[in-house]
Coordinates of C-alpha atoms in Angstrom, one line a residue:
X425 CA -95.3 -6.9 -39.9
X426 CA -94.0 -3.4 -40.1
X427 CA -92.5 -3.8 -37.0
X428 CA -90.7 -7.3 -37.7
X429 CA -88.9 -5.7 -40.7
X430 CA -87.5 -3.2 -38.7
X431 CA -86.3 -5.8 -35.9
X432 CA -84.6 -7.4 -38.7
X433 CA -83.1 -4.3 -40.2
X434 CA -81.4 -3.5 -37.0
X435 CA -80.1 -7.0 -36.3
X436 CA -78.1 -6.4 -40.1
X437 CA -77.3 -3.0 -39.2
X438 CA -76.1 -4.4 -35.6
X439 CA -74.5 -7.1 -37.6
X440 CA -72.7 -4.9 -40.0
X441 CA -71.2 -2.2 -37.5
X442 CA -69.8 -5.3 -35.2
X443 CA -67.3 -5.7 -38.1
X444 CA -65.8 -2.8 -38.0
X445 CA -66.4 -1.9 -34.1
X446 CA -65.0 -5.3 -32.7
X447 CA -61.2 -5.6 -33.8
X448 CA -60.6 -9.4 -35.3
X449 CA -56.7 -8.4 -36.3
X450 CA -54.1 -6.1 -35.5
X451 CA -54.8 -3.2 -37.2
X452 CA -52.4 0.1 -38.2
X453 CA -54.2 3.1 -37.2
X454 CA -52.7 6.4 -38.0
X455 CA -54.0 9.1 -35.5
X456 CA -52.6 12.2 -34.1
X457 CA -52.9 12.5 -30.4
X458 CA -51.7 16.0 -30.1
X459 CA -53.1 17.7 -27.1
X460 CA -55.2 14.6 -26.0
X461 CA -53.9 14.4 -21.9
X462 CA -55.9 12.3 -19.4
X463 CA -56.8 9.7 -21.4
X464 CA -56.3 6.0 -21.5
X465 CA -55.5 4.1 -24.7
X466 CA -56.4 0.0 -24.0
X467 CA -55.3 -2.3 -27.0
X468 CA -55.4 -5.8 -27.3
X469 CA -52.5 -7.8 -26.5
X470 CA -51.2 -9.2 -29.7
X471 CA -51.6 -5.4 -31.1
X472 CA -48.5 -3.5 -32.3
X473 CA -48.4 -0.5 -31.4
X474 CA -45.8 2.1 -33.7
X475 CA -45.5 5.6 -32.2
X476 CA -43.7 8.1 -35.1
X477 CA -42.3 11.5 -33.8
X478 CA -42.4 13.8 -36.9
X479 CA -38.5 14.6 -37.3
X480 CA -38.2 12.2 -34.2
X481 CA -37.9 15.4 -32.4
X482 CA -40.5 14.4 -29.3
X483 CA -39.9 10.8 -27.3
X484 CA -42.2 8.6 -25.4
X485 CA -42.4 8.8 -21.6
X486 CA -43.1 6.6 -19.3
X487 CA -44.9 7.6 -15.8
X488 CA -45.3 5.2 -12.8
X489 CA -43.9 2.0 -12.5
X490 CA -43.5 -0.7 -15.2
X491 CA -43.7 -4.1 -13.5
X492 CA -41.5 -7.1 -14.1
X493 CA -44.3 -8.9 -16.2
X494 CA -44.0 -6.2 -18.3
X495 CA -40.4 -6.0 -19.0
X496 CA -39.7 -3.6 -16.0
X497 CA -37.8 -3.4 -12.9
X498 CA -40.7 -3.0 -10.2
X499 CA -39.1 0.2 -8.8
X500 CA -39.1 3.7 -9.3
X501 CA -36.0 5.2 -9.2
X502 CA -32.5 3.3 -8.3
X503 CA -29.7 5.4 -6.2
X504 CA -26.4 6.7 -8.5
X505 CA -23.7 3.7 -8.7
X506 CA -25.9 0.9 -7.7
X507 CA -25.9 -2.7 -10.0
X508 CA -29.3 -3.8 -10.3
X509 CA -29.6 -8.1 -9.3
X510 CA -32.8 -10.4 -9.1
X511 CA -33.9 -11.4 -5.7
X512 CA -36.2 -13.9 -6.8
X513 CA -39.1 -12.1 -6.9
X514 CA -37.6 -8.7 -8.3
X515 CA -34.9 -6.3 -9.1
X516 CA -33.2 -5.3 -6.0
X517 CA -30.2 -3.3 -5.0
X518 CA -28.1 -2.9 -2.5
X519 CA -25.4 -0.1 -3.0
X520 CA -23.7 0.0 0.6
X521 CA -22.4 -3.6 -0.9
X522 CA -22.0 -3.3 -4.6
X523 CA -21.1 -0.2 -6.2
X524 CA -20.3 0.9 -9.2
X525 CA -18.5 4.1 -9.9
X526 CA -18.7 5.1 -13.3
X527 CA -17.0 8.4 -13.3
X528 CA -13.9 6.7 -12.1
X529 CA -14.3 3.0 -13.5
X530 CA -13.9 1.7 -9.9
X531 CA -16.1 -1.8 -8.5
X532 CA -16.7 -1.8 -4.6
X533 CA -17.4 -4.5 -2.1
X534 CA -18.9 -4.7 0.6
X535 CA -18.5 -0.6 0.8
X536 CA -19.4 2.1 -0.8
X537 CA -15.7 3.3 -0.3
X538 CA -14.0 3.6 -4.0
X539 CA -10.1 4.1 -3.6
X540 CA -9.2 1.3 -6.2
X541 CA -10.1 -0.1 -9.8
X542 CA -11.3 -3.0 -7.7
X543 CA -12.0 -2.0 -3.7
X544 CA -13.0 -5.3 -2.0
X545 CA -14.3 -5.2 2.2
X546 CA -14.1 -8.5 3.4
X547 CA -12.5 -12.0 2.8
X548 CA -11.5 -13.0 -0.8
X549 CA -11.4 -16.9 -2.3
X550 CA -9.9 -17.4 -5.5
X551 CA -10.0 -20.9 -7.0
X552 CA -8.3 -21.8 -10.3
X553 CA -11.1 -23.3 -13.1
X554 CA -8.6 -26.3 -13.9
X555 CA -8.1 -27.8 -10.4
X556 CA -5.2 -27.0 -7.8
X557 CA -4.7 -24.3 -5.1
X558 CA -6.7 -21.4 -3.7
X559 CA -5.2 -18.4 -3.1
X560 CA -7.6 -16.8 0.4
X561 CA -7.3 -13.3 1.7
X562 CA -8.8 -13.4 4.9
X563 CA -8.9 -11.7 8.3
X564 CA -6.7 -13.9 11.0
X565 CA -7.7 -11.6 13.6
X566 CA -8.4 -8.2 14.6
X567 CA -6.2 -5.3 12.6
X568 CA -4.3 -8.6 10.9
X569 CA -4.8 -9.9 7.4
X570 CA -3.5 -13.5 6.3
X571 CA -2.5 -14.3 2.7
X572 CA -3.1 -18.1 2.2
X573 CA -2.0 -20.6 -0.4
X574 CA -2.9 -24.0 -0.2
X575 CA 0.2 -25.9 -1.1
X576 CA 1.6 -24.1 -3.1
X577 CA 4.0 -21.4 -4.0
X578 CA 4.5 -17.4 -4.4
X579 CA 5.9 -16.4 -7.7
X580 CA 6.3 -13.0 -8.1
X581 CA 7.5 -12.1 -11.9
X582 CA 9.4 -8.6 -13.1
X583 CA 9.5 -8.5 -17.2
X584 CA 12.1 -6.4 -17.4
X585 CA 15.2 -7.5 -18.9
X586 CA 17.3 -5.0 -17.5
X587 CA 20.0 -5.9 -15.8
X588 CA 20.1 -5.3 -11.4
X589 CA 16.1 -4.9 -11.8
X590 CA 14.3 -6.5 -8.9
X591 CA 11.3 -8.8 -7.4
X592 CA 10.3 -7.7 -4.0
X593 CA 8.0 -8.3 -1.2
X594 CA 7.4 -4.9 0.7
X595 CA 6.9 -4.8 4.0
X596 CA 5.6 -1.3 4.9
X597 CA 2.5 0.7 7.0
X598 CA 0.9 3.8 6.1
X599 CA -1.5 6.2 8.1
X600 CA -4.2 5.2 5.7
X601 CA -4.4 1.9 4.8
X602 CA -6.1 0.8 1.8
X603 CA -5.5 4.5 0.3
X604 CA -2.8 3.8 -2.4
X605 CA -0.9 7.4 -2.5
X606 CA -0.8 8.3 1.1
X607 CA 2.4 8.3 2.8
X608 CA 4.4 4.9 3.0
X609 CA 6.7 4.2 6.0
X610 CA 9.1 2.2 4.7
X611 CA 9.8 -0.9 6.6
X612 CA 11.9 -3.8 5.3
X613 CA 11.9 -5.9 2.1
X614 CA 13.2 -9.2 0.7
X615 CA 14.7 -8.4 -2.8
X616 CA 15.7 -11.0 -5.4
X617 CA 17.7 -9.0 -7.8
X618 CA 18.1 -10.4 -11.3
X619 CA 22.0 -9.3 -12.0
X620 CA 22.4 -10.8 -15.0
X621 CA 19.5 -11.7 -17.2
X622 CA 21.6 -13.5 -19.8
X623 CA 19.2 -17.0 -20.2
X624 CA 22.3 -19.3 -20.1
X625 CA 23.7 -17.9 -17.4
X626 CA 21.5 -15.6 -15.2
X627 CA 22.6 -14.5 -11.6
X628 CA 20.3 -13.5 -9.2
X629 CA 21.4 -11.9 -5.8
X630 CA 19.0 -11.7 -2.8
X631 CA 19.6 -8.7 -0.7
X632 CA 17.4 -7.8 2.9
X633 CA 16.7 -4.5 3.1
X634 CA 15.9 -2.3 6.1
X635 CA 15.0 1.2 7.5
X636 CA 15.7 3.4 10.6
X637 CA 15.5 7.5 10.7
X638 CA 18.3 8.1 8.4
X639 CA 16.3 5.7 5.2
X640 CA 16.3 2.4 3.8
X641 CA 19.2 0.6 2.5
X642 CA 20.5 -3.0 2.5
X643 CA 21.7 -4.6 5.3
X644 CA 22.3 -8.1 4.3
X645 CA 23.0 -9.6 0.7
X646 CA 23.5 -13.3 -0.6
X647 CA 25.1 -12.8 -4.2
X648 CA 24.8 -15.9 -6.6
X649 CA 28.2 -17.1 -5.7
X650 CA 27.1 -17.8 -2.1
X651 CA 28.9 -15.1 -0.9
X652 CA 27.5 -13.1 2.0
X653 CA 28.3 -9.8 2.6
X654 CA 26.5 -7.6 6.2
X655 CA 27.1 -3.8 5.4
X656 CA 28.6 -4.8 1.8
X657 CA 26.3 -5.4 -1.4
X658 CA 30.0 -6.8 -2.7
X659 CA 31.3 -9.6 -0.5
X660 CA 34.9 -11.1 -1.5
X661 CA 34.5 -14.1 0.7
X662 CA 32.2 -16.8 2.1
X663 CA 31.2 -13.9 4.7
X664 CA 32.2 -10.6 4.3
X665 CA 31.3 -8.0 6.8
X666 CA 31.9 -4.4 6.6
X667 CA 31.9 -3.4 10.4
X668 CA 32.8 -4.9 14.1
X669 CA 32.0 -8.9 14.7
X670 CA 31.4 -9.4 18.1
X671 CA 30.8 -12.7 19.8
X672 CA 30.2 -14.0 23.3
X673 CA 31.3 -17.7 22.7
X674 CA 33.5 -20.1 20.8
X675 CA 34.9 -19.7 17.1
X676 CA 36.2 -22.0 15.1
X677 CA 38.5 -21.5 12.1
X678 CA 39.7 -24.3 9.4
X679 CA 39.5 -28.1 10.7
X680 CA 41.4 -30.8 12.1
X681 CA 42.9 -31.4 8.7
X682 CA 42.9 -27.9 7.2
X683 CA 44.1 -25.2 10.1
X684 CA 42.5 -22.3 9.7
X685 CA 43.9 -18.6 8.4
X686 CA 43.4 -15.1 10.1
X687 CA 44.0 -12.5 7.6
X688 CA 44.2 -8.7 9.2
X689 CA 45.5 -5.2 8.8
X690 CA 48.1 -3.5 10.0
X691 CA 47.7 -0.6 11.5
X692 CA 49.4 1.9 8.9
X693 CA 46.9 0.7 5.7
X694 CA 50.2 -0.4 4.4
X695 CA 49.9 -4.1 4.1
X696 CA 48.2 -7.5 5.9
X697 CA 49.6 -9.4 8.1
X698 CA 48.3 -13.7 8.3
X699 CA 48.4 -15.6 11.6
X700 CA 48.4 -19.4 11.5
X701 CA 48.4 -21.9 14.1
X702 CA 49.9 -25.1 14.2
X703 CA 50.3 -27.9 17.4
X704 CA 49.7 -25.0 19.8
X705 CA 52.3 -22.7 18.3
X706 CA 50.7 -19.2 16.2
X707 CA 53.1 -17.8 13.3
X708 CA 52.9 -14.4 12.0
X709 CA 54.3 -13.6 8.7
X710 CA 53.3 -10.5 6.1
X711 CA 53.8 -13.3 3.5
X712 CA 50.5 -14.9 2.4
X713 CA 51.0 -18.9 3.4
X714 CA 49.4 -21.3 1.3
X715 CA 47.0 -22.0 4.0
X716 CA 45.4 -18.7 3.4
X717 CA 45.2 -18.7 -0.2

């Protein structure tokens, strides 16, 4: 009898301490874990766990590696400048091909190389969202790069409203290429140069510009009035050339119907002298005939 009391007196006890031994909730616990090292702290799932630093002046650490299930990255450390991608199965990088460099805000591709805000190893697409051409930066062969744009045009915009400003399209080498700052040999260029930037009645020239050991200066120029001037950025006629012409075959001056005018210099700077022809016969006269006007 005695003992079947006692059975049942440990079944309540048992009973009784299951309450509080056996978490049901989440419970707050307040519990200083100063000096406690080596131990291992299990709580249930749907616990929340609140860790208060007094005067916040300790922080949590984390040792080992947190994986992805948990919110981690699978990895234990990550080299300097590298952007952090999914692979499908878990954070990856891959710095030699995409790098960050946040001392100097600069994105590379394709190489760890950083000598732009944007440094890009390889071929480039660019598609507009709406529809229309691509613009492709690709590699045509070995040491040659071809810019191509599917039907369509180049428009290359200055904002400046200053009159003689320019548009241009460089063409130039350096020792190091890619390496903006390092020494430019100048080459030639193609410049449209806005003259006149009143809206109603703008003028644009296009010049051609050149180089040999002595600099860069323009050679040839189209100005809007269709003048064309070699060796002269001012051309006072249809072609206007500030040198020696030389030709090894047939010119022809004025038409059937309009003879044509030969305008030249006398020798002493002192005046011009106009040779006409007319039926065979040439007349030379220091007056300006109407022909030559």
């Amino acid at each position: 009898m005695g003992s079947t009391k006692l059975r049942l007196l440990l079944s309540v006890l048992l009973a009784f301490l299951a309450v509080f031994i056996t978490p049901r909730d989440a419970l707050a616990v307040v519990q200083s874990l100063n000096g406690q090292t080596g131990q291992t702290q299990t709580f249930q799932n749907d616990t929340n766990v609140i860790i208060n630093s007094l005067n916040n002046i300790h922080s949590l650490g984390w040792f080992g590696q947190l994986p992805i299930s948990r919110g981690g990255t699978g990895a234990s450390s990550f080299t300097a400048g590298s952007i952090l991608f999914s692979n499908g199965a878990s954070i990856s990088q891959d710095n030699s091909n995409l790098f960050w460099d946040d001392v100097n805000n600069r994105l590379a591709i394709g190489t760890t190389s950083r000598n732009s805000t944007l440094h890009v190893i390889g071929d480039a697409h660019v598609a507009p969202t709406g529809g229309g051409a691509d613009v492709i930066l690709a590699e045509w062969s070995s040491n040659n790069t071809n810019l191509d744009m599917d039907w369509a045009g180049l428009n290359l915009w200055n904002t400046d409203t200053t009159d003689n400003n320019y548009a241009s399209i460089w063409f130039n080498t350096k020792p190091a290429p890619g390496v903006p700052g390092s020494d430019v040999i100048w080459g030639a260029a193609v410049q449209a140069i806005f003259t006149d930037h009143v809206v109603s009645n703008g003028k644009t020239d296009l010049a051609f510009k050149v180089s040999n050991p002595s600099g860069f200066f323009e050679a040839i120029r189209i100005r809007s009035d269709t003048n064309v001037g070699i060796g002269t950025p001012n051309p006072n006629a249809k072609l206007d050339v500030a040198g020696t012409i030389r030709g090894n075959s047939t010119m022809f001056l004025g038409s059937s119907t309009s003879p044509g005018c030969i305008v030249m210099g006398d020798s002493d700077g002192s005046g011009v002298t106009y040779v006409t022809a007319n039926d065979g016969v040439l007349s030379v006269s220091t007056i300006k005939p109407s022909i030559c006007q």
